[in-house]
Amino acid sequence: MIQKPKGTYDVYGKYGKNVKYVERLINALMEKYNYEFTRTPIFESTNLFHRGVGETTDIVSKETYDFIDRGDRPMTLRPEGTAGVVRSYIENKRYGEASVPVKSWYYGPMFRYERPQSGRFREFYQFGVEVFGTNDPLMDAEVISIPVNLYKMLGLKGIKVNINSLGDTETRLNYKEALLSHFKPYIDDLCEDCKSRYEKNPMRILDCKVDHDKDCIKNAPKIIDYLSSDAKEHFIKVQEYLDLMGIEYNINPNIVRGLDYYTNTVFEVEANIKDFGSQNVLCGGGRYNKLVESLDGPETPGVGFALGFERLLSALDAEGIELDNDTLDVYVIPMSENEKKSAFHLCNDLRLNGFSADMDYMNRNIKSNFKQADRLEAKYVIIIGEEELKTNILTIKNNNTKEEYKVDINNIIEFFDGEIDEHWYGTIWWLYISKKL
Ligand code: HAM
């Protein structure tokens, strides 16, 4: 039997419903924040990630899915979303648009060849945003507020927001010097990768998965102590704006992030839930004021974040949060072959009028049909038999209260309009019904 590749998973059943619920919430939230949806290819030139994410990061040096396409071009399945969105921003000359900032959001699969374990997959989904064109700390705070508000709306309580600043160019130069002199006496104790990181990019030593417990890493100088006065001021403002929104946070000087493009604010949200497991970083992001330039675009500040979709759903599960998934509005039962056409027609009408409807396709008897209606958690059941076809009066049963109603077939839609008023896609269906779509 062919099995799914290691580190991947299938979505179906209740999990599928929860995925769709959270996706709908994200869609609605991004509308409220006035972000535009962006989609970029799942594979891009390998070079984009080498230059964008950074040659010396674990993601690029060890975890990418690379392949040569049939035209001999080196391609990579995207390990994250930022590099592609930045490429698209530059290639489509979005820096020339009058409306600044450009605020975009995305959602889709990412690929990293990591050792699979709970909360860590080789194909996983990210929801993220990237904002271009402003260095205002207000935007850093807005970006941090997006995942925090999403978690809050879903009812997640155990979250901890950690923030740090990696400063500007001046900060980085001073800090690099400090790191080089700090690690010099310990070079021989470090792993082979870290020895090369020492030469190429000493900050990457700080997030080494092999050496991370060594004292020389724990006692390394912290970048926050080297912030330039501009960087310090920027960071203080971010905190003021977070305070304004009532978002609690910790300043955690150990957050350096595993990607090279960050400047100034960086942040991560951790799940603070008992027994959640070690893959507890629910999301991460920050500012990247040099990335657009480094990918041959004009000097443009940027800030964004991405959250792991699977980890979000696991966190909801760990806190025992049941998502309020909408259930089937109407289940239609034809009593025999003779009423099937009418049942089918009625289902179609109900669906086009904005109600979810399903019917019996299996010629069940009435008892097992009611069982099926219960399995589908149908709110109402309509039975169509010989008598109903003759009189055009249908029997509608409220599947919770067991109350019964006799309704003329021509008034069915009005009846449900009065009974069922909350629909996820209400607006879209209203537009459709009023022929505006
Ligand atoms: P990242 O920290 O590499 O940042 O990933 C963001 C989130 O994706 C993580 O916090 C985690 O929840 C999830 N994640 C990462 N790897 C895996 C995995 N193997 N399995 C399951 N979930 C995973 C970025 O990707 C940046 N592009 C974020 C960003 C956007 N920064 C600025 N803009």
XYZ file of C-alpha atoms and ligand atoms in Angstrom:
470
model
C 0.000 0.000 0.000
C 1.357 3.415 -0.878
C 1.669 5.655 2.155
C 1.914 9.407 2.517
C 5.449 10.837 2.641
C 7.064 11.140 6.072
C 6.275 14.423 7.805
C 3.024 15.042 5.906
C -0.598 14.500 6.947
C -4.085 14.158 5.492
C -6.952 16.455 6.387
C -10.441 14.970 6.718
C -13.435 14.680 9.045
C -13.640 16.945 12.089
C -10.087 18.197 11.609
C -11.102 19.322 8.106
C -14.044 21.243 9.551
C -11.774 22.940 12.078
C -9.285 23.862 9.338
C -12.082 25.485 7.323
C -13.407 27.281 10.415
C -10.045 28.855 11.194
C -9.473 29.710 7.517
C -12.826 31.540 7.412
C -11.949 33.422 10.558
C -8.592 34.442 9.054
C -10.345 35.648 5.879
C -12.750 37.750 7.929
C -10.004 39.093 10.209
C -7.852 40.162 7.266
C -10.816 42.007 5.781
C -11.240 43.911 9.052
C -7.545 44.809 9.101
C -7.789 45.854 5.426
C -5.003 43.555 4.156
C -5.075 42.261 0.584
C -4.718 38.593 -0.292
C -1.516 37.612 -2.086
C -0.517 34.302 -3.615
C 2.922 33.446 -4.910
C 4.212 30.205 -6.459
C 4.888 27.196 -4.255
C 8.249 26.787 -6.004
C 10.689 29.568 -6.829
C 14.291 29.852 -8.063
C 16.594 28.306 -5.467
C 18.600 31.493 -5.516
C 15.705 33.513 -4.068
C 15.846 31.626 -0.789
C 19.646 31.586 -0.634
C 19.706 35.344 -0.951
C 16.438 36.038 0.844
C 16.436 33.754 3.873
C 20.223 33.460 4.139
C 22.902 30.974 3.038
C 23.972 30.161 6.618
C 20.523 29.545 8.099
C 19.474 25.967 8.916
C 16.402 26.424 6.738
C 18.473 27.022 3.598
C 21.586 24.983 4.339
C 19.821 21.828 5.583
C 16.082 21.875 5.115
C 15.047 22.929 1.619
C 13.459 20.656 -0.978
C 15.565 21.457 -4.022
C 15.164 20.073 -7.523
C 16.341 20.716 -11.037
C 13.405 21.162 -13.395
C 13.247 19.717 -16.907
C 14.788 22.907 -18.262
C 17.822 22.470 -15.948
C 16.793 25.315 -13.647
C 17.479 24.964 -9.907
C 14.142 25.260 -8.094
C 13.104 25.058 -4.432
C 9.781 24.325 -2.756
C 9.262 27.405 -0.617
C 10.329 26.867 3.015
C 8.568 30.095 4.081
C 6.456 32.873 2.580
C 8.368 36.125 3.027
C 11.006 35.735 0.281
C 8.345 34.985 -2.377
C 6.110 37.881 -1.342
C 9.097 40.244 -1.426
C 10.088 38.922 -4.855
C 6.529 39.527 -6.071
C 6.490 43.047 -4.558
C 9.648 43.924 -6.472
C 8.852 42.108 -9.731
C 5.393 43.705 -9.961
C 6.873 47.127 -9.113
C 4.457 47.531 -6.254
C 6.812 50.097 -4.727
C 5.493 52.490 -7.399
C 1.879 52.247 -6.208
C 0.340 55.385 -4.777
C -1.286 53.589 -1.879
C 1.359 53.040 0.790
C 1.822 50.916 2.841
C 1.177 47.760 0.829
C -0.365 45.360 3.331
C -0.597 41.769 2.105
C -1.541 38.450 3.634
C -1.090 34.862 2.488
C -1.917 31.336 3.453
C -0.520 28.128 2.040
C 1.828 25.154 2.302
C 5.539 25.482 3.122
C 8.153 22.731 2.938
C 11.112 22.018 5.203
C 13.082 18.794 5.329
C 13.144 18.659 9.132
C 13.076 15.666 11.453
C 9.339 15.088 11.846
C 7.926 15.136 15.373
C 4.814 16.409 17.065
C 4.175 19.947 15.785
C 6.930 19.696 13.193
C 6.103 18.646 9.660
C 7.833 18.566 6.308
C 4.782 20.068 4.653
C 2.993 22.550 6.898
C 0.696 25.526 6.423
C 1.421 29.100 7.321
C -0.844 32.120 7.551
C 1.224 35.283 7.392
C 1.323 38.949 6.488
C 3.972 41.199 4.939
C 3.714 44.991 5.021
C 5.883 47.202 2.835
C 6.679 50.895 2.851
C 6.642 52.062 6.458
C 9.139 51.976 9.280
C 6.559 53.288 11.748
C 6.649 51.224 14.969
C 2.852 51.420 14.856
C 2.979 48.851 12.076
C 5.206 46.503 14.101
C 2.587 46.626 16.846
C -0.258 46.132 14.364
C 1.462 43.062 12.906
C 1.999 41.578 16.383
C -1.658 42.219 17.193
C -2.896 40.069 14.268
C -1.949 36.611 15.589
C -2.639 37.706 19.157
C -6.187 38.792 18.226
C -6.721 35.642 16.183
C -5.709 33.450 19.140
C -7.921 35.542 21.402
C -10.931 35.245 19.076
C -10.491 31.481 19.030
C -10.500 31.456 22.828
C -6.872 30.411 23.295
C -5.655 31.501 26.710
C -2.186 30.012 27.138
C -0.111 32.287 24.966
C 3.009 34.247 25.740
C 4.263 37.043 23.482
C 8.044 37.480 23.432
C 9.634 40.489 21.764
C 13.179 41.630 21.142
C 15.018 44.067 18.906
C 17.899 43.162 16.602
C 18.545 46.845 15.933
C 19.717 48.632 12.804
C 22.952 48.408 10.799
C 24.948 50.361 13.385
C 23.708 48.037 16.129
C 24.593 44.932 14.108
C 28.147 46.046 13.395
C 28.870 46.703 17.055
C 27.188 43.492 18.120
C 29.065 41.381 15.581
C 32.356 42.633 17.011
C 31.165 41.772 20.524
C 30.153 38.243 19.473
C 33.440 37.588 17.676
C 35.488 38.515 20.715
C 33.147 36.590 23.034
C 33.299 33.318 21.062
C 37.003 33.505 20.173
C 38.213 31.524 23.233
C 35.485 28.869 22.731
C 35.850 28.150 19.015
C 37.261 24.660 19.581
C 34.261 23.725 21.773
C 31.748 24.600 19.074
C 30.294 22.221 16.464
C 31.639 22.246 12.908
C 28.680 24.300 11.652
C 29.249 26.913 14.340
C 32.933 27.139 13.422
C 31.908 28.138 9.940
C 29.145 30.399 11.327
C 31.856 32.167 13.348
C 33.528 33.140 10.082
C 30.430 33.879 8.026
C 27.642 35.003 10.349
C 28.343 34.710 14.105
C 24.740 35.594 15.086
C 23.623 32.238 13.703
C 25.658 30.498 16.453
C 22.977 31.680 18.862
C 20.260 29.499 17.339
C 22.404 26.398 16.785
C 20.325 23.270 17.482
C 23.466 21.328 18.513
C 25.294 23.797 20.751
C 22.318 25.647 22.227
C 22.841 24.314 25.789
C 26.512 25.312 26.046
C 27.391 27.981 28.604
C 29.278 30.059 26.068
C 26.016 30.443 24.111
C 23.914 31.094 27.180
C 26.385 33.735 28.397
C 26.901 35.395 25.010
C 26.369 39.158 24.847
C 22.776 40.194 24.104
C 22.031 42.419 21.142
C 19.550 44.448 23.158
C 22.526 45.909 25.090
C 24.032 47.191 21.843
C 21.010 49.013 20.372
C 21.753 52.365 18.743
C 19.699 55.291 20.013
C 17.403 55.156 16.929
C 16.826 51.439 17.373
C 16.161 51.893 21.070
C 13.591 54.619 20.413
C 11.857 52.475 17.785
C 11.652 49.532 20.171
C 10.255 51.644 23.005
C 7.495 52.945 20.722
C 6.545 49.391 19.695
C 6.113 48.596 23.391
C 4.008 51.709 23.953
C 1.661 50.720 21.116
C 1.376 47.173 22.427
C 0.511 48.596 25.868
C -2.120 50.761 24.220
C -3.844 47.653 22.815
C -3.559 45.858 26.144
C -1.287 43.188 24.656
C 0.944 41.665 27.319
C 4.500 40.778 26.300
C 7.913 39.872 27.683
C 11.138 41.324 26.422
C 13.191 38.225 25.696
C 16.754 39.059 24.606
C 17.331 35.451 23.476
C 15.013 35.726 20.496
C 17.214 36.016 17.419
C 14.993 34.121 14.890
C 16.286 31.533 12.458
C 16.232 33.674 9.327
C 18.807 36.286 8.324
C 16.592 39.097 7.111
C 15.472 40.623 10.399
C 16.272 44.127 11.648
C 14.774 45.932 14.661
C 11.668 44.281 16.155
C 11.440 40.488 16.261
C 8.770 38.515 18.071
C 7.482 35.038 18.759
C 4.293 33.811 20.398
C 4.716 30.686 22.496
C 2.035 28.256 23.612
C 2.072 28.330 27.374
C -0.015 25.187 27.770
C 0.809 22.220 30.002
C 2.147 19.173 28.095
C 2.007 21.020 24.768
C 5.374 19.687 23.673
C 8.626 21.205 22.624
C 7.436 22.640 19.282
C 5.625 25.375 21.155
C 6.383 28.425 19.013
C 3.005 29.240 17.500
C 4.220 32.093 15.329
C 7.124 34.387 14.637
C 8.012 37.470 12.703
C 9.549 40.878 12.721
C 10.892 43.763 10.727
C 13.185 43.372 7.686
C 14.221 46.827 6.533
C 17.050 45.631 4.251
C 15.443 42.631 2.540
C 13.777 44.389 -0.417
C 17.071 46.109 -1.220
C 19.062 42.900 -0.887
C 16.782 41.280 -3.501
C 17.482 44.166 -5.920
C 14.441 46.316 -5.102
C 14.507 49.923 -3.915
C 15.203 50.655 -0.253
C 11.870 49.718 1.378
C 11.130 48.886 4.999
C 9.070 45.783 5.674
C 7.522 43.913 8.583
C 5.551 40.683 8.856
C 4.858 37.426 10.648
C 3.784 33.862 9.939
C 1.975 31.387 12.115
C 2.011 27.608 11.954
C -1.495 26.401 11.232
C -1.013 22.890 12.641
C 0.416 24.220 15.890
C -2.536 26.580 16.244
C -5.000 23.692 15.862
C -2.985 21.564 18.335
C -3.049 24.411 20.848
C -6.846 24.650 20.545
C -7.031 20.913 21.070
C -4.686 21.034 24.068
C -6.915 23.650 25.697
C -10.031 21.616 24.920
C -11.526 24.366 22.750
C -14.386 23.112 20.589
C -14.881 25.266 17.513
C -18.464 26.233 16.939
C -18.705 24.640 13.498
C -21.981 25.308 11.758
C -23.950 22.114 11.154
C -26.257 21.080 8.336
C -29.405 23.212 8.045
C -31.714 20.736 6.331
C -31.720 16.996 5.650
C -34.297 15.889 3.079
C -35.779 12.390 3.131
C -37.636 11.048 0.088
C -39.915 8.227 1.242
C -39.449 6.247 -1.971
C -37.966 6.382 -5.459
C -41.017 8.443 -6.564
C -40.118 11.410 -4.357
C -36.384 11.444 -5.118
C -36.641 14.031 -7.885
C -38.613 16.426 -5.690
C -36.166 15.949 -2.822
C -33.241 16.620 -5.149
C -34.947 19.706 -6.550
C -35.723 21.002 -3.062
C -32.096 20.510 -1.958
C -30.920 22.504 -4.947
C -33.361 25.341 -4.162
C -32.356 25.441 -0.516
C -28.650 25.581 -1.388
C -29.127 28.404 -3.878
C -31.017 30.335 -1.230
C -28.169 30.130 1.238
C -29.084 27.085 3.345
C -26.932 24.006 3.616
C -28.907 20.991 2.504
C -28.283 17.299 2.009
C -30.446 14.276 1.288
C -30.627 10.519 1.368
C -28.744 8.953 -1.551
C -28.837 5.426 -0.130
C -32.555 4.502 -0.110
C -32.519 4.145 3.667
C -35.641 3.347 5.632
C -37.103 6.157 7.728
C -35.465 5.041 10.972
C -31.940 4.938 9.554
C -32.612 8.187 7.751
C -33.283 9.887 11.085
C -30.069 8.333 12.415
C -28.223 9.772 9.424
C -29.798 13.191 10.100
C -28.475 12.950 13.675
C -24.993 11.971 12.463
C -24.985 15.043 10.230
C -26.333 17.110 13.137
C -29.087 18.414 10.854
C -31.112 21.250 12.352
C -34.236 20.350 10.359
C -35.513 17.276 8.555
C -37.987 17.388 5.672
C -39.867 14.243 4.751
C -41.361 13.974 1.270
C -43.830 11.147 0.716
C -46.758 10.403 -1.560
C -49.147 12.559 0.473
C -46.767 15.532 0.478
C -46.398 15.386 -3.301
C -50.175 15.311 -3.693
C -50.922 18.220 -1.348
C -47.721 20.268 -1.789
C -47.631 20.578 2.008
C -44.335 19.366 3.480
C -43.635 18.187 7.001
C -40.632 19.877 8.527
C -39.250 18.580 11.783
C -36.976 20.551 14.075
C -34.418 17.882 14.843
C -33.575 19.339 18.263
C -36.978 20.210 19.728
C -38.757 17.517 17.631
C -41.475 20.098 16.872
C -43.242 19.583 13.544
C -44.471 22.173 11.062
C -46.674 21.835 7.965
C -45.427 24.247 5.295
C -46.564 24.813 1.724
C -43.759 23.870 -0.681
C -43.864 27.384 -2.139
C -43.165 28.918 1.271
C -40.233 26.722 2.283
C -37.579 29.382 1.727
C -39.560 32.005 3.702
C -39.987 29.467 6.477
C -36.237 28.860 6.785
C -35.474 32.562 6.402
C -37.453 33.041 9.601
C -35.893 30.077 11.394
C -32.209 30.142 10.462
C -30.552 33.512 10.371
C -26.843 33.053 10.899
C -24.757 31.996 7.932
C -21.035 32.193 7.469
C -21.408 33.148 3.859
C -24.486 35.294 4.400
C -23.187 38.319 2.542
C -22.017 36.395 -0.487
C -25.309 34.559 -0.717
C -27.247 37.771 -0.298
C -25.326 39.270 -3.224
C -25.992 36.166 -5.277
C -29.683 36.087 -4.439
C -30.127 39.763 -5.211
C -28.395 39.122 -8.566
C -25.508 41.427 -7.803
C -22.911 38.721 -8.238
P 9.410 30.835 11.085
O 9.636 31.150 12.516
O 10.442 30.048 10.398
O 9.209 32.250 10.364
O 8.015 30.116 10.915
C 6.815 30.679 11.403
C 5.973 29.610 12.089
O 5.749 28.517 11.219
C 6.647 28.974 13.304
O 6.480 29.778 14.443
C 5.894 27.675 13.424
O 4.658 27.866 14.083
C 5.599 27.323 11.973
N 6.561 26.303 11.502
C 7.827 26.487 11.092
N 8.394 25.306 10.722
C 7.436 24.363 10.903
C 7.381 22.945 10.709
N 8.406 22.269 10.206
N 6.224 22.298 11.014
C 5.154 22.978 11.490
N 5.146 24.309 11.697
C 6.268 24.995 11.409
C 8.976 32.395 9.037
O 8.701 31.492 8.284
C 8.997 33.836 8.580
N 8.752 33.867 7.124
C 7.971 34.651 9.327
C 7.944 36.081 8.889
C 7.093 36.645 8.014
N 8.785 37.026 9.261
C 8.477 38.158 8.652
N 7.464 37.935 7.877
